[in-house]
mmCIF file of C-alpha atoms in Angstrom:
data_model
loop_
_atom_site.group_PDB
_atom_site.id
_atom_site.type_symbol
_atom_site.label_atom_id
_atom_site.label_comp_id
_atom_site.label_asym_id
_atom_site.label_seq_id
_atom_site.Cartn_x
_atom_site.Cartn_y
_atom_site.Cartn_z
ATOM 1 C CA MET A 1 -9.014 -23.149 16.412
ATOM 2 C CA SER A 2 -10.196 -26.298 14.726
ATOM 3 C CA ALA A 3 -7.585 -28.515 13.235
ATOM 4 C CA HIS A 4 -9.093 -28.669 9.765
ATOM 5 C CA HIS A 5 -8.380 -24.983 9.289
ATOM 6 C CA GLU A 6 -4.674 -25.520 9.776
ATOM 7 C CA VAL A 7 -4.068 -28.591 7.642
ATOM 8 C CA GLY A 8 -2.897 -27.993 4.104
ATOM 9 C CA GLY A 9 -5.166 -29.618 1.539
ATOM 10 C CA ALA A 10 -8.390 -29.097 3.585
ATOM 11 C CA LEU A 11 -9.336 -26.374 1.127
ATOM 12 C CA PRO A 12 -9.544 -26.867 -2.647
ATOM 13 C CA PRO A 13 -6.588 -25.598 -4.721
ATOM 14 C CA HIS A 14 -6.788 -21.817 -5.205
ATOM 15 C CA ALA A 15 -9.651 -21.554 -2.735
ATOM 16 C CA GLU A 16 -10.033 -17.861 -3.535
ATOM 17 C CA THR A 17 -11.551 -18.761 -6.925
ATOM 18 C CA ALA A 18 -13.055 -22.144 -6.039
ATOM 19 C CA THR A 19 -16.590 -20.728 -6.092
ATOM 20 C CA LEU A 20 -18.434 -18.464 -8.531
ATOM 21 C CA GLU A 21 -18.728 -15.840 -5.798
ATOM 22 C CA GLY A 22 -14.978 -15.985 -5.240
ATOM 23 C CA LYS A 23 -14.263 -15.646 -8.963
ATOM 24 C CA ASN A 24 -16.592 -12.644 -9.182
ATOM 25 C CA LYS A 25 -14.895 -10.988 -6.197
ATOM 26 C CA VAL A 26 -11.455 -11.393 -7.739
ATOM 27 C CA LEU A 27 -12.622 -10.211 -11.182
ATOM 28 C CA GLY A 28 -14.459 -7.250 -9.683
ATOM 29 C CA PHE A 29 -11.392 -6.291 -7.704
ATOM 30 C CA TRP A 30 -9.201 -6.331 -10.816
ATOM 31 C CA LEU A 31 -11.678 -3.921 -12.428
ATOM 32 C CA PHE A 32 -11.501 -1.737 -9.319
ATOM 33 C CA LEU A 33 -7.696 -1.683 -9.536
ATOM 34 C CA GLY A 34 -8.001 -0.611 -13.172
ATOM 35 C CA GLY A 35 -9.969 2.428 -12.044
ATOM 36 C CA GLU A 36 -7.398 3.117 -9.344
ATOM 37 C CA CYS A 37 -4.635 3.063 -11.965
ATOM 38 C CA VAL A 38 -6.467 5.767 -13.948
ATOM 39 C CA LEU A 39 -6.905 7.847 -10.797
ATOM 40 C CA PHE A 40 -3.268 7.604 -9.750
ATOM 41 C CA GLY A 41 -2.195 8.210 -13.351
ATOM 42 C CA THR A 42 -4.087 11.504 -13.290
ATOM 43 C CA LEU A 43 -2.414 12.511 -10.018
ATOM 44 C CA PHE A 44 1.020 11.620 -11.413
ATOM 45 C CA ALA A 45 0.364 13.654 -14.547
ATOM 46 C CA SER A 46 -0.712 16.647 -12.460
ATOM 47 C CA PHE A 47 2.380 16.388 -10.265
ATOM 48 C CA ILE A 48 4.748 16.152 -13.246
ATOM 49 C CA ALA A 49 3.108 19.210 -14.812
ATOM 50 C CA LEU A 50 3.343 21.242 -11.599
ATOM 51 C CA ARG A 51 6.517 19.999 -9.938
ATOM 52 C CA ASN A 52 8.585 23.003 -11.088
ATOM 53 C CA GLN A 53 5.946 25.577 -10.119
ATOM 54 C CA VAL A 54 7.748 26.875 -7.043
ATOM 55 C CA PRO A 55 7.747 30.696 -7.099
ATOM 56 C CA ASP A 56 9.454 31.264 -3.728
ATOM 57 C CA GLY A 57 10.505 27.780 -2.573
ATOM 58 C CA PRO A 58 11.180 25.429 -1.066
ATOM 59 C CA THR A 59 11.911 22.999 -3.875
ATOM 60 C CA GLY A 60 12.081 19.230 -3.730
ATOM 61 C CA GLN A 61 15.865 19.423 -3.993
ATOM 62 C CA GLU A 62 15.972 21.512 -0.821
ATOM 63 C CA ILE A 63 13.645 19.517 1.408
ATOM 64 C CA PHE A 64 13.434 15.881 0.303
ATOM 65 C CA GLN A 65 15.097 13.497 2.761
ATOM 66 C CA LEU A 66 16.100 10.511 0.648
ATOM 67 C CA GLY A 67 17.375 8.576 3.667
ATOM 68 C CA THR A 68 13.946 8.592 5.313
ATOM 69 C CA VAL A 69 12.170 7.878 2.020
ATOM 70 C CA ALA A 70 14.553 5.023 1.190
ATOM 71 C CA LEU A 71 13.810 3.466 4.597
ATOM 72 C CA SER A 72 10.079 3.854 3.961
ATOM 73 C CA THR A 73 10.519 2.187 0.572
ATOM 74 C CA PHE A 74 12.428 -0.734 2.086
ATOM 75 C CA ILE A 75 9.724 -1.219 4.723
ATOM 76 C CA LEU A 76 6.888 -1.169 2.201
ATOM 77 C CA LEU A 77 8.650 -3.531 -0.219
ATOM 78 C CA THR A 78 9.337 -5.896 2.684
ATOM 79 C CA SER A 79 5.632 -5.795 3.527
ATOM 80 C CA SER A 80 4.904 -6.843 -0.044
ATOM 81 C CA LEU A 81 7.109 -9.902 0.508
ATOM 82 C CA THR A 82 5.340 -10.795 3.761
ATOM 83 C CA SER A 83 2.021 -10.510 1.949
ATOM 84 C CA VAL A 84 3.346 -13.008 -0.643
ATOM 85 C CA PHE A 85 4.146 -15.400 2.213
ATOM 86 C CA ALA A 86 0.601 -14.874 3.496
ATOM 87 C CA THR A 87 -0.843 -15.775 0.092
ATOM 88 C CA MET A 88 1.324 -18.905 -0.024
ATOM 89 C CA ALA A 89 -0.049 -19.905 3.386
ATOM 90 C CA LEU A 90 -3.561 -19.211 2.087
ATOM 91 C CA HIS A 91 -3.041 -21.620 -0.824
ATOM 92 C CA ARG A 92 -1.849 -24.268 1.620
ATOM 93 C CA GLY A 93 -4.838 -23.748 3.911
ATOM 94 C CA GLN A 94 -2.585 -22.744 6.809
ATOM 95 C CA LEU A 95 -4.639 -20.207 8.749
ATOM 96 C CA GLY A 96 -2.060 -19.698 11.521
ATOM 97 C CA LYS A 97 0.746 -18.797 9.117
ATOM 98 C CA LEU A 98 -1.616 -16.696 7.010
ATOM 99 C CA LEU A 99 -2.577 -14.598 10.023
ATOM 100 C CA SER A 100 1.020 -14.327 11.218
ATOM 101 C CA TRP A 101 2.286 -13.006 7.881
ATOM 102 C CA MET A 102 -0.711 -10.696 7.500
ATOM 103 C CA GLY A 103 -0.003 -9.392 11.015
ATOM 104 C CA VAL A 104 3.597 -8.623 10.081
ATOM 105 C CA THR A 105 2.339 -6.885 6.926
ATOM 106 C CA VAL A 106 0.082 -4.673 9.051
ATOM 107 C CA LEU A 107 2.936 -3.788 11.429
ATOM 108 C CA LEU A 108 5.194 -2.843 8.515
ATOM 109 C CA GLY A 109 2.380 -0.746 7.042
ATOM 110 C CA LEU A 110 2.056 1.106 10.352
ATOM 111 C CA CYS A 111 5.818 1.736 10.394
ATOM 112 C CA PHE A 112 5.574 3.169 6.880
ATOM 113 C CA LEU A 113 2.737 5.487 7.912
ATOM 114 C CA GLY A 114 4.690 6.603 10.982
ATOM 115 C CA LEU A 115 7.683 7.554 8.827
ATOM 116 C CA GLU A 116 5.443 9.383 6.365
ATOM 117 C CA ILE A 117 3.864 11.417 9.155
ATOM 118 C CA TYR A 118 7.341 12.261 10.464
ATOM 119 C CA GLU A 119 8.453 13.231 6.960
ATOM 120 C CA PHE A 120 5.449 15.507 6.383
ATOM 121 C CA THR A 121 5.957 17.145 9.786
ATOM 122 C CA GLU A 122 9.562 17.968 8.905
ATOM 123 C CA TYR A 123 8.511 19.437 5.547
ATOM 124 C CA VAL A 124 5.896 21.657 7.195
ATOM 125 C CA HIS A 125 8.524 22.966 9.629
ATOM 126 C CA GLU A 126 10.611 23.973 6.614
ATOM 127 C CA GLY A 127 7.713 25.930 5.102
ATOM 128 C CA HIS A 128 6.576 23.275 2.652
ATOM 129 C CA VAL A 129 2.857 23.517 3.464
ATOM 130 C CA PHE A 130 -0.025 22.382 1.266
ATOM 131 C CA SER A 131 -0.882 25.875 -0.031
ATOM 132 C CA LYS A 132 2.710 27.104 -0.433
ATOM 133 C CA SER A 133 2.910 26.427 -4.170
ATOM 134 C CA ALA A 134 1.419 24.351 -6.990
ATOM 135 C CA PHE A 135 4.305 21.913 -6.423
ATOM 136 C CA ALA A 136 3.441 21.551 -2.730
ATOM 137 C CA THR A 137 -0.256 21.039 -3.446
ATOM 138 C CA SER A 138 0.363 18.371 -6.091
ATOM 139 C CA PHE A 139 2.976 16.664 -3.889
ATOM 140 C CA TYR A 140 0.762 16.364 -0.817
ATOM 141 C CA THR A 141 -2.234 15.333 -2.926
ATOM 142 C CA LEU A 142 -0.371 12.472 -4.629
ATOM 143 C CA VAL A 143 1.698 11.216 -1.703
ATOM 144 C CA GLY A 144 -1.065 11.809 0.834
ATOM 145 C CA PHE A 145 -3.596 9.970 -1.338
ATOM 146 C CA HIS A 146 -1.250 6.992 -1.446
ATOM 147 C CA GLY A 147 -0.787 7.200 2.330
ATOM 148 C CA ALA A 148 -4.566 7.106 2.752
ATOM 149 C CA HIS A 149 -4.598 3.918 0.660
ATOM 150 C CA VAL A 150 -1.973 2.378 2.940
ATOM 151 C CA ALA A 151 -4.020 3.334 6.017
ATOM 152 C CA PHE A 152 -7.126 1.782 4.455
ATOM 153 C CA GLY A 153 -5.181 -1.388 3.661
ATOM 154 C CA VAL A 154 -3.926 -1.635 7.243
ATOM 155 C CA LEU A 155 -7.475 -1.271 8.579
ATOM 156 C CA TRP A 156 -8.890 -3.736 6.039
ATOM 157 C CA ILE A 157 -6.343 -6.477 6.774
ATOM 158 C CA THR A 158 -6.693 -5.917 10.533
ATOM 159 C CA LEU A 159 -10.462 -6.429 10.319
ATOM 160 C CA LEU A 160 -9.943 -9.579 8.222
ATOM 161 C CA ILE A 161 -7.558 -10.965 10.848
ATOM 162 C CA ILE A 162 -10.043 -10.266 13.629
ATOM 163 C CA SER A 163 -12.991 -11.798 11.761
ATOM 164 C CA SER A 164 -10.973 -14.919 10.857
ATOM 165 C CA PHE A 165 -10.801 -15.961 14.515
ATOM 166 C CA LYS A 166 -14.532 -16.558 14.291
ATOM 167 C CA LYS A 167 -15.006 -17.531 10.648
ATOM 168 C CA GLY A 168 -11.778 -19.448 9.998
ATOM 169 C CA LEU A 169 -10.383 -20.069 6.518
ATOM 170 C CA THR A 170 -13.013 -21.212 4.021
ATOM 171 C CA VAL A 171 -13.898 -20.752 0.339
ATOM 172 C CA VAL A 172 -15.914 -17.735 1.542
ATOM 173 C CA THR A 173 -13.144 -16.011 3.508
ATOM 174 C CA ALA A 174 -10.222 -17.003 1.253
ATOM 175 C CA PRO A 175 -11.177 -14.562 -1.565
ATOM 176 C CA LYS A 176 -11.259 -11.717 0.966
ATOM 177 C CA PHE A 177 -7.672 -12.384 2.038
ATOM 178 C CA TYR A 178 -6.591 -12.846 -1.568
ATOM 179 C CA VAL A 179 -7.981 -9.523 -2.825
ATOM 180 C CA ALA A 180 -6.535 -7.768 0.246
ATOM 181 C CA GLY A 181 -3.139 -9.135 -0.803
ATOM 182 C CA LEU A 182 -3.684 -7.883 -4.361
ATOM 183 C CA TYR A 183 -4.572 -4.448 -3.016
ATOM 184 C CA TRP A 184 -1.430 -4.370 -0.888
ATOM 185 C CA HIS A 185 0.761 -5.261 -3.881
ATOM 186 C CA PHE A 186 -0.935 -2.495 -5.866
ATOM 187 C CA ILE A 187 -0.136 0.221 -3.330
ATOM 188 C CA ASP A 188 3.453 -1.085 -3.148
ATOM 189 C CA VAL A 189 3.833 -0.765 -6.929
ATOM 190 C CA VAL A 190 2.374 2.750 -6.829
ATOM 191 C CA TRP A 191 4.920 3.686 -4.158
ATOM 192 C CA VAL A 192 7.799 2.528 -6.371
ATOM 193 C CA PHE A 193 6.584 5.011 -8.999
ATOM 194 C CA ILE A 194 6.220 7.742 -6.358
ATOM 195 C CA PHE A 195 9.740 7.089 -5.063
ATOM 196 C CA THR A 196 11.115 7.352 -8.604
ATOM 197 C CA VAL A 197 9.034 10.186 -10.064
ATOM 198 C CA VAL A 198 8.562 12.355 -6.984
ATOM 199 C CA TYR A 199 11.649 11.846 -4.840
ATOM 200 C CA LEU A 200 14.487 10.740 -7.113
ATOM 201 C CA MET A 201 13.551 13.064 -9.976
ATOM 202 C CA GLY A 202 12.805 15.824 -7.454
ATOM 203 C CA LYS A 203 16.197 15.479 -5.799
ATOM 204 C CA VAL A 204 17.999 15.511 -9.120
ATOM 205 C CA GLY A 205 16.072 18.594 -10.177
ATOM 206 C CA PRO A 206 14.517 19.773 -13.441
#
């Protein structure tokens, strides 16, 4: 790895928007996130409308495992912090630290997905399958859609890490890391709403 990639100050300040292409990427990604907010908002509205439609059980109160979900939440919020550290390294032009923190973010994302798969498996064993009720369908659609976003984020960041070994950290690659960090923060924020609306409200009951 060449030295100039590792030395802070080798890149211009806020390298992710130092070029017109970089600015357009960041702006375009914000517009994309706006569309994602509308999509998730629709899924949340559907879940809230259907969450009490459980003709013959099980209900959220009966099956939700708040211990597992709380651990998942802690892991994902920690990954948001590591992604902040990665962005700080990006602004300093420190490729090694950027990749290290992004790598930790990916590992935490994989841990989150592993816990979600375990959680879903337990629910299925208790009869909470996708077609069991309107509540079950809306639950798996919302939470599963978020999980798919996490999986996509893990794959995206992994590919960025791999490509950076060849391309390094430049005004061309910096925007890619930056928008990946924005995306990761977005799915973390969505999970906070899921934890509150789906799990906490579901455990408390109607």
